[in-house]
Each structure stands twice: as structure tokens, then as C-alpha cells.
Amino acid sequence: MVDTYNPKTISDLVPIAGELRFGAEQDFFTDAGNMKFGPMVETYGLNFQVANPVDIMTRVTYELSGFNSNRVFGTGTTLDTARLRYLLGDYFTVDPRNVHAYVIGEHGDSEFVPWSQAMVATKSVLDICEHSDGKFCLEEMQKISLEVRDAAQKIIEAKRATYYGIGMSLVRIVRAVLSNENSVLTVSARLRGEYGQRDVFAGVPCIVNRNGVDRVLELSLTEEERQKLADSCAILQENYQAWSCNRPGSPPILQTVWKERDLE
């Protein structure tokens, strides 16, 4: 976030990014600089978070703004999903635009791909593997999902930072909002009972339009996949609580907000 940005400017949509850090310097949990947006998030139409850890920062933005949760969301796993579709398209030798698969959960180590919901056109990738005489298999697709998960760290090791990929995701989200596309994107959104989770922000498929997150599009996950999502959400809850005002060392601006709300 640029310090000289005018908080009184009227905008329909405001991306909120943190300070650029490199390699081992990336530590948003202890960097109060990424809380500088606090005083300004109350003044805009829609806010969406780019700064990592994006799910946590999106929830912080929501708490500080007082907005309805549909007006506050994060980039979530949109970039991970785009990378997944590209690699699966290469694996199956099809146009990535005809690959329908998602990375969900935390934008981080606990993210995963619900393969039961992954399709090429209208055919399940699991069915394709089953009838391919060994040409395609779940084990190879799992390797692809790991490659997607670890992509950012490899990029950081190579050039010390990531910016082009997330920039493309930013453009995609902005287009969906400003053009009122009703697009399905895996943004970081507040769950309100979907998947058995509540009051946690995680990357899940959502309908995105000029209103922000119009609704969460709940997938029909298997029991194993629901448990993976529950585990991922539990990690997000734990990390948020460790960073909240109830713990020592939390950002002063959060402590102030919670104290004021306690007095209301």
C-alpha cells in the first residue's frame, strides 16, 4: 500500500497489498507495516486483499472495515487454480479453458485439490484416468497439485519475489467485478456454514460480480475432501487467533478496534 494514497478518494474497488518483501524477509505476521491500510478500509465500496497471508489479512480487513462480508474478499487460491488448470491442460493435452478444477482452502501448505470435482469438459478426470489404460493416473495429478502448491516458493528462490502471476489474478478479479461477470473464482471468502465451517476466510469457488462475493458455490465434496478442508480451516482459525487482540504481540490497531467493540 502506498503511504500517499488519498483515503478520501471514492473508488468502486480497492485492492489492498502489503509491502514488497524478499525471500526470508517475508513475514507478514510480525510486520505492522501491512496494517497501515486500517484507517482507510472503511471508506470504499469493495475491498479485496492481495497481501499474504491473504486469508488472514482478508479477515483482518473485514473486521476493521465493518463491511458486509460480501464486500471484503481476497485473491485466495485464484492463482493456484489458474496454475492447476494450465498444468492439467498440458497433462491431458487439452485447452486449459476446458479444464474445470479448483485449489481450495488456505492459500498455503494446507491447500488441496478436490479431485472428485475436477473435470475436462464434462468428464471427470478420475473417470479419464480409470479408462486410460495407464496413460493418466491420480498419482501424476497429485504431483501436479504439489507443483502448484510449491510454485511460489520456487519463484521466490529464483528471483526473490512474486508479482507477475498474482498481477494476472488481480486483473481477472477486477474484470469480473467491474464487468459484473458472475464468474466462478476461488477467492478468499467468509464461510457462513458452507462445508460445515463458519467465520473463517478461505479460498473456495464463489460467484463474483459487481457486488463482490455474490455467494459461495458449495461443491459436493467427498468425506475425505471435507475433512481436508476442515483441517485447512482449522489452521486458518488457529493462525488468526494467534494474531488477534487476545494474544500478546498483536498489531496495535487490531487491539484498538476490538477494545472499542467490547465497549459498544
mmCIF file with all atom_site columns, C-alpha atoms in Angstrom, residues 32-137:
data_model
loop_
_atom_site.group_PDB
_atom_site.id
_atom_site.type_symbol
_atom_site.label_atom_id
_atom_site.label_alt_id
_atom_site.label_comp_id
_atom_site.label_asym_id
_atom_site.label_entity_id
_atom_site.label_seq_id
_atom_site.pdbx_PDB_ins_code
_atom_site.Cartn_x
_atom_site.Cartn_y
_atom_site.Cartn_z
_atom_site.occupancy
_atom_site.B_iso_or_equiv
_atom_site.pdbx_formal_charge
_atom_site.auth_seq_id
_atom_site.auth_comp_id
_atom_site.auth_asym_id
_atom_site.auth_atom_id
_atom_site.pdbx_PDB_model_num
ATOM 1   C CA . ALA A 1 32  ? 2.933   -3.843  11.336  1.00 0.00 ? 32  ALA A CA 1
ATOM 2   C CA . GLY A 1 33  ? 3.529   -2.091  8.003   1.00 0.00 ? 33  GLY A CA 1
ATOM 3   C CA . ASN A 1 34  ? 0.897   -4.271  6.406   1.00 0.00 ? 34  ASN A CA 1
ATOM 4   C CA . MET A 1 35  ? -1.670  -2.902  8.835   1.00 0.00 ? 35  MET A CA 1
ATOM 5   C CA . LYS A 1 36  ? -1.293  0.664   7.531   1.00 0.00 ? 36  LYS A CA 1
ATOM 6   C CA . PHE A 1 37  ? -4.421  0.247   5.408   1.00 0.00 ? 37  PHE A CA 1
ATOM 7   C CA . GLY A 1 38  ? -6.500  0.001   8.594   1.00 0.00 ? 38  GLY A CA 1
ATOM 8   C CA . PRO A 1 39  ? -7.769  3.579   8.826   1.00 0.00 ? 39  PRO A CA 1
ATOM 9   C CA . MET A 1 40  ? -8.825  3.643   5.176   1.00 0.00 ? 40  MET A CA 1
ATOM 10  C CA . VAL A 1 41  ? -10.729 0.415   4.618   1.00 0.00 ? 41  VAL A CA 1
ATOM 11  C CA . GLU A 1 42  ? -13.921 1.924   5.998   1.00 0.00 ? 42  GLU A CA 1
ATOM 12  C CA . THR A 1 43  ? -14.292 4.396   3.139   1.00 0.00 ? 43  THR A CA 1
ATOM 13  C CA . TYR A 1 44  ? -14.746 2.276   -0.009  1.00 0.00 ? 44  TYR A CA 1
ATOM 14  C CA . GLY A 1 45  ? -17.257 0.158   -1.912  1.00 0.00 ? 45  GLY A CA 1
ATOM 15  C CA . LEU A 1 46  ? -15.376 -3.143  -2.238  1.00 0.00 ? 46  LEU A CA 1
ATOM 16  C CA . ASN A 1 47  ? -12.042 -4.169  -0.763  1.00 0.00 ? 47  ASN A CA 1
ATOM 17  C CA . PHE A 1 48  ? -10.022 -7.182  -1.763  1.00 0.00 ? 48  PHE A CA 1
ATOM 18  C CA . GLN A 1 49  ? -6.771  -8.345  -0.251  1.00 0.00 ? 49  GLN A CA 1
ATOM 19  C CA . VAL A 1 50  ? -3.609  -9.287  -2.088  1.00 0.00 ? 50  VAL A CA 1
ATOM 20  C CA . ALA A 1 51  ? -1.088  -9.281  0.791   1.00 0.00 ? 51  ALA A CA 1
ATOM 21  C CA . ASN A 1 52  ? -0.018  -12.593 2.298   1.00 0.00 ? 52  ASN A CA 1
ATOM 22  C CA . PRO A 1 53  ? -1.057  -14.436 4.345   1.00 0.00 ? 53  PRO A CA 1
ATOM 23  C CA . VAL A 1 54  ? -4.035  -13.496 2.227   1.00 0.00 ? 54  VAL A CA 1
ATOM 24  C CA . ASP A 1 55  ? -6.755  -15.421 4.097   1.00 0.00 ? 55  ASP A CA 1
ATOM 25  C CA . ILE A 1 56  ? -5.699  -13.915 7.427   1.00 0.00 ? 56  ILE A CA 1
ATOM 26  C CA . MET A 1 57  ? -5.282  -10.412 6.005   1.00 0.00 ? 57  MET A CA 1
ATOM 27  C CA . THR A 1 58  ? -8.706  -10.628 4.354   1.00 0.00 ? 58  THR A CA 1
ATOM 28  C CA . ARG A 1 59  ? -10.301 -11.482 7.689   1.00 0.00 ? 59  ARG A CA 1
ATOM 29  C CA . VAL A 1 60  ? -8.432  -8.611  9.364   1.00 0.00 ? 60  VAL A CA 1
ATOM 30  C CA . THR A 1 61  ? -9.697  -6.251  6.652   1.00 0.00 ? 61  THR A CA 1
ATOM 31  C CA . TYR A 1 62  ? -13.244 -7.491  7.212   1.00 0.00 ? 62  TYR A CA 1
ATOM 32  C CA . GLU A 1 63  ? -13.006 -6.965  10.979  1.00 0.00 ? 63  GLU A CA 1
ATOM 33  C CA . LEU A 1 64  ? -11.556 -3.469  10.606  1.00 0.00 ? 64  LEU A CA 1
ATOM 34  C CA . SER A 1 65  ? -13.935 -2.275  7.893   1.00 0.00 ? 65  SER A CA 1
ATOM 35  C CA . GLY A 1 66  ? -17.249 -3.285  9.438   1.00 0.00 ? 66  GLY A CA 1
ATOM 36  C CA . PHE A 1 67  ? -18.451 -4.070  5.906   1.00 0.00 ? 67  PHE A CA 1
ATOM 37  C CA . ASN A 1 68  ? -20.835 -6.827  4.957   1.00 0.00 ? 68  ASN A CA 1
ATOM 38  C CA . SER A 1 69  ? -18.633 -9.846  4.247   1.00 0.00 ? 69  SER A CA 1
ATOM 39  C CA . ASN A 1 70  ? -19.550 -9.968  0.543   1.00 0.00 ? 70  ASN A CA 1
ATOM 40  C CA . ARG A 1 71  ? -17.742 -6.627  0.122   1.00 0.00 ? 71  ARG A CA 1
ATOM 41  C CA . VAL A 1 72  ? -14.427 -7.916  1.518   1.00 0.00 ? 72  VAL A CA 1
ATOM 42  C CA . PHE A 1 73  ? -12.569 -10.782 -0.123  1.00 0.00 ? 73  PHE A CA 1
ATOM 43  C CA . GLY A 1 74  ? -9.051  -11.844 -1.043  1.00 0.00 ? 74  GLY A CA 1
ATOM 44  C CA . THR A 1 75  ? -7.233  -13.294 -4.026  1.00 0.00 ? 75  THR A CA 1
ATOM 45  C CA . GLY A 1 76  ? -7.401  -16.642 -2.210  1.00 0.00 ? 76  GLY A CA 1
ATOM 46  C CA . THR A 1 77  ? -6.391  -19.566 -4.417  1.00 0.00 ? 77  THR A CA 1
ATOM 47  C CA . THR A 1 78  ? -7.229  -17.948 -7.766  1.00 0.00 ? 78  THR A CA 1
ATOM 48  C CA . LEU A 1 79  ? -3.604  -18.053 -8.910  1.00 0.00 ? 79  LEU A CA 1
ATOM 49  C CA . ASP A 1 80  ? -3.181  -21.618 -7.647  1.00 0.00 ? 80  ASP A CA 1
ATOM 50  C CA . THR A 1 81  ? -6.308  -22.644 -9.557  1.00 0.00 ? 81  THR A CA 1
ATOM 51  C CA . ALA A 1 82  ? -5.065  -20.979 -12.752 1.00 0.00 ? 82  ALA A CA 1
ATOM 52  C CA . ARG A 1 83  ? -1.727  -22.789 -12.454 1.00 0.00 ? 83  ARG A CA 1
ATOM 53  C CA . LEU A 1 84  ? -3.502  -26.078 -11.804 1.00 0.00 ? 84  LEU A CA 1
ATOM 54  C CA . ARG A 1 85  ? -5.689  -25.761 -14.886 1.00 0.00 ? 85  ARG A CA 1
ATOM 55  C CA . TYR A 1 86  ? -2.717  -24.855 -17.055 1.00 0.00 ? 86  TYR A CA 1
ATOM 56  C CA . LEU A 1 87  ? -0.704  -27.874 -15.894 1.00 0.00 ? 87  LEU A CA 1
ATOM 57  C CA . LEU A 1 88  ? -3.671  -30.247 -16.153 1.00 0.00 ? 88  LEU A CA 1
ATOM 58  C CA . GLY A 1 89  ? -4.347  -28.959 -19.661 1.00 0.00 ? 89  GLY A CA 1
ATOM 59  C CA . ASP A 1 90  ? -0.756  -29.792 -20.553 1.00 0.00 ? 90  ASP A CA 1
ATOM 60  C CA . TYR A 1 91  ? -1.054  -33.222 -18.899 1.00 0.00 ? 91  TYR A CA 1
ATOM 61  C CA . PHE A 1 92  ? -4.274  -34.165 -20.708 1.00 0.00 ? 92  PHE A CA 1
ATOM 62  C CA . THR A 1 93  ? -3.335  -32.251 -23.896 1.00 0.00 ? 93  THR A CA 1
ATOM 63  C CA . VAL A 1 94  ? -6.438  -30.068 -23.833 1.00 0.00 ? 94  VAL A CA 1
ATOM 64  C CA . ASP A 1 95  ? -7.081  -26.347 -23.731 1.00 0.00 ? 95  ASP A CA 1
ATOM 65  C CA . PRO A 1 96  ? -6.819  -25.209 -20.053 1.00 0.00 ? 96  PRO A CA 1
ATOM 66  C CA . ARG A 1 97  ? -10.042 -23.266 -20.611 1.00 0.00 ? 97  ARG A CA 1
ATOM 67  C CA . ASN A 1 98  ? -11.799 -26.628 -20.857 1.00 0.00 ? 98  ASN A CA 1
ATOM 68  C CA . VAL A 1 99  ? -10.330 -27.853 -17.570 1.00 0.00 ? 99  VAL A CA 1
ATOM 69  C CA . HIS A 1 100 ? -12.634 -27.300 -14.598 1.00 0.00 ? 100 HIS A CA 1
ATOM 70  C CA . ALA A 1 101 ? -10.701 -27.933 -11.385 1.00 0.00 ? 101 ALA A CA 1
ATOM 71  C CA . TYR A 1 102 ? -10.082 -25.967 -8.209  1.00 0.00 ? 102 TYR A CA 1
ATOM 72  C CA . VAL A 1 103 ? -7.494  -25.473 -5.495  1.00 0.00 ? 103 VAL A CA 1
ATOM 73  C CA . ILE A 1 104 ? -9.331  -24.733 -2.244  1.00 0.00 ? 104 ILE A CA 1
ATOM 74  C CA . GLY A 1 105 ? -8.629  -23.972 1.402   1.00 0.00 ? 105 GLY A CA 1
ATOM 75  C CA . GLU A 1 106 ? -5.741  -21.944 2.755   1.00 0.00 ? 106 GLU A CA 1
ATOM 76  C CA . HIS A 1 107 ? -3.518  -20.202 0.220   1.00 0.00 ? 107 HIS A CA 1
ATOM 77  C CA . GLY A 1 108 ? -0.557  -22.115 1.585   1.00 0.00 ? 108 GLY A CA 1
ATOM 78  C CA . ASP A 1 109 ? 0.652   -25.514 2.715   1.00 0.00 ? 109 ASP A CA 1
ATOM 79  C CA . SER A 1 110 ? -2.774  -26.966 3.570   1.00 0.00 ? 110 SER A CA 1
ATOM 80  C CA . GLU A 1 111 ? -4.424  -26.110 0.241   1.00 0.00 ? 111 GLU A CA 1
ATOM 81  C CA . PHE A 1 112 ? -5.571  -29.082 -1.830  1.00 0.00 ? 112 PHE A CA 1
ATOM 82  C CA . VAL A 1 113 ? -7.378  -30.162 -4.996  1.00 0.00 ? 113 VAL A CA 1
ATOM 83  C CA . PRO A 1 114 ? -10.759 -31.924 -4.598  1.00 0.00 ? 114 PRO A CA 1
ATOM 84  C CA . TRP A 1 115 ? -10.269 -34.382 -7.444  1.00 0.00 ? 115 TRP A CA 1
ATOM 85  C CA . SER A 1 116 ? -13.864 -35.608 -7.206  1.00 0.00 ? 116 SER A CA 1
ATOM 86  C CA . GLN A 1 117 ? -14.887 -32.206 -8.630  1.00 0.00 ? 117 GLN A CA 1
ATOM 87  C CA . ALA A 1 118 ? -12.216 -31.932 -11.347 1.00 0.00 ? 118 ALA A CA 1
ATOM 88  C CA . MET A 1 119 ? -13.369 -32.280 -14.953 1.00 0.00 ? 119 MET A CA 1
ATOM 89  C CA . VAL A 1 120 ? -12.198 -31.983 -18.531 1.00 0.00 ? 120 VAL A CA 1
ATOM 90  C CA . ALA A 1 121 ? -15.229 -30.531 -20.287 1.00 0.00 ? 121 ALA A CA 1
ATOM 91  C CA . THR A 1 122 ? -17.992 -32.603 -18.621 1.00 0.00 ? 122 THR A CA 1
ATOM 92  C CA . LYS A 1 123 ? -15.947 -35.752 -17.947 1.00 0.00 ? 123 LYS A CA 1
ATOM 93  C CA . SER A 1 124 ? -14.449 -36.445 -14.526 1.00 0.00 ? 124 SER A CA 1
ATOM 94  C CA . VAL A 1 125 ? -10.644 -36.631 -14.532 1.00 0.00 ? 125 VAL A CA 1
ATOM 95  C CA . LEU A 1 126 ? -10.942 -39.684 -12.270 1.00 0.00 ? 126 LEU A CA 1
ATOM 96  C CA . ASP A 1 127 ? -13.015 -41.414 -14.968 1.00 0.00 ? 127 ASP A CA 1
ATOM 97  C CA . ILE A 1 128 ? -10.484 -40.377 -17.592 1.00 0.00 ? 128 ILE A CA 1
ATOM 98  C CA . CYS A 1 129 ? -7.696  -41.927 -15.523 1.00 0.00 ? 129 CYS A CA 1
ATOM 99  C CA . GLU A 1 130 ? -9.695  -45.104 -14.906 1.00 0.00 ? 130 GLU A CA 1
ATOM 100 C CA . HIS A 1 131 ? -10.302 -45.706 -18.628 1.00 0.00 ? 131 HIS A CA 1
ATOM 101 C CA . SER A 1 132 ? -6.930  -44.548 -19.995 1.00 0.00 ? 132 SER A CA 1
ATOM 102 C CA . ASP A 1 133 ? -5.106  -47.917 -19.787 1.00 0.00 ? 133 ASP A CA 1
ATOM 103 C CA . GLY A 1 134 ? -2.476  -46.332 -17.541 1.00 0.00 ? 134 GLY A CA 1
ATOM 104 C CA . LYS A 1 135 ? -1.814  -43.261 -19.697 1.00 0.00 ? 135 LYS A CA 1
ATOM 105 C CA . PHE A 1 136 ? -3.192  -40.981 -16.970 1.00 0.00 ? 136 PHE A CA 1
ATOM 106 C CA . CYS A 1 137 ? -3.256  -41.606 -13.228 1.00 0.00 ? 137 CYS A CA 1
#
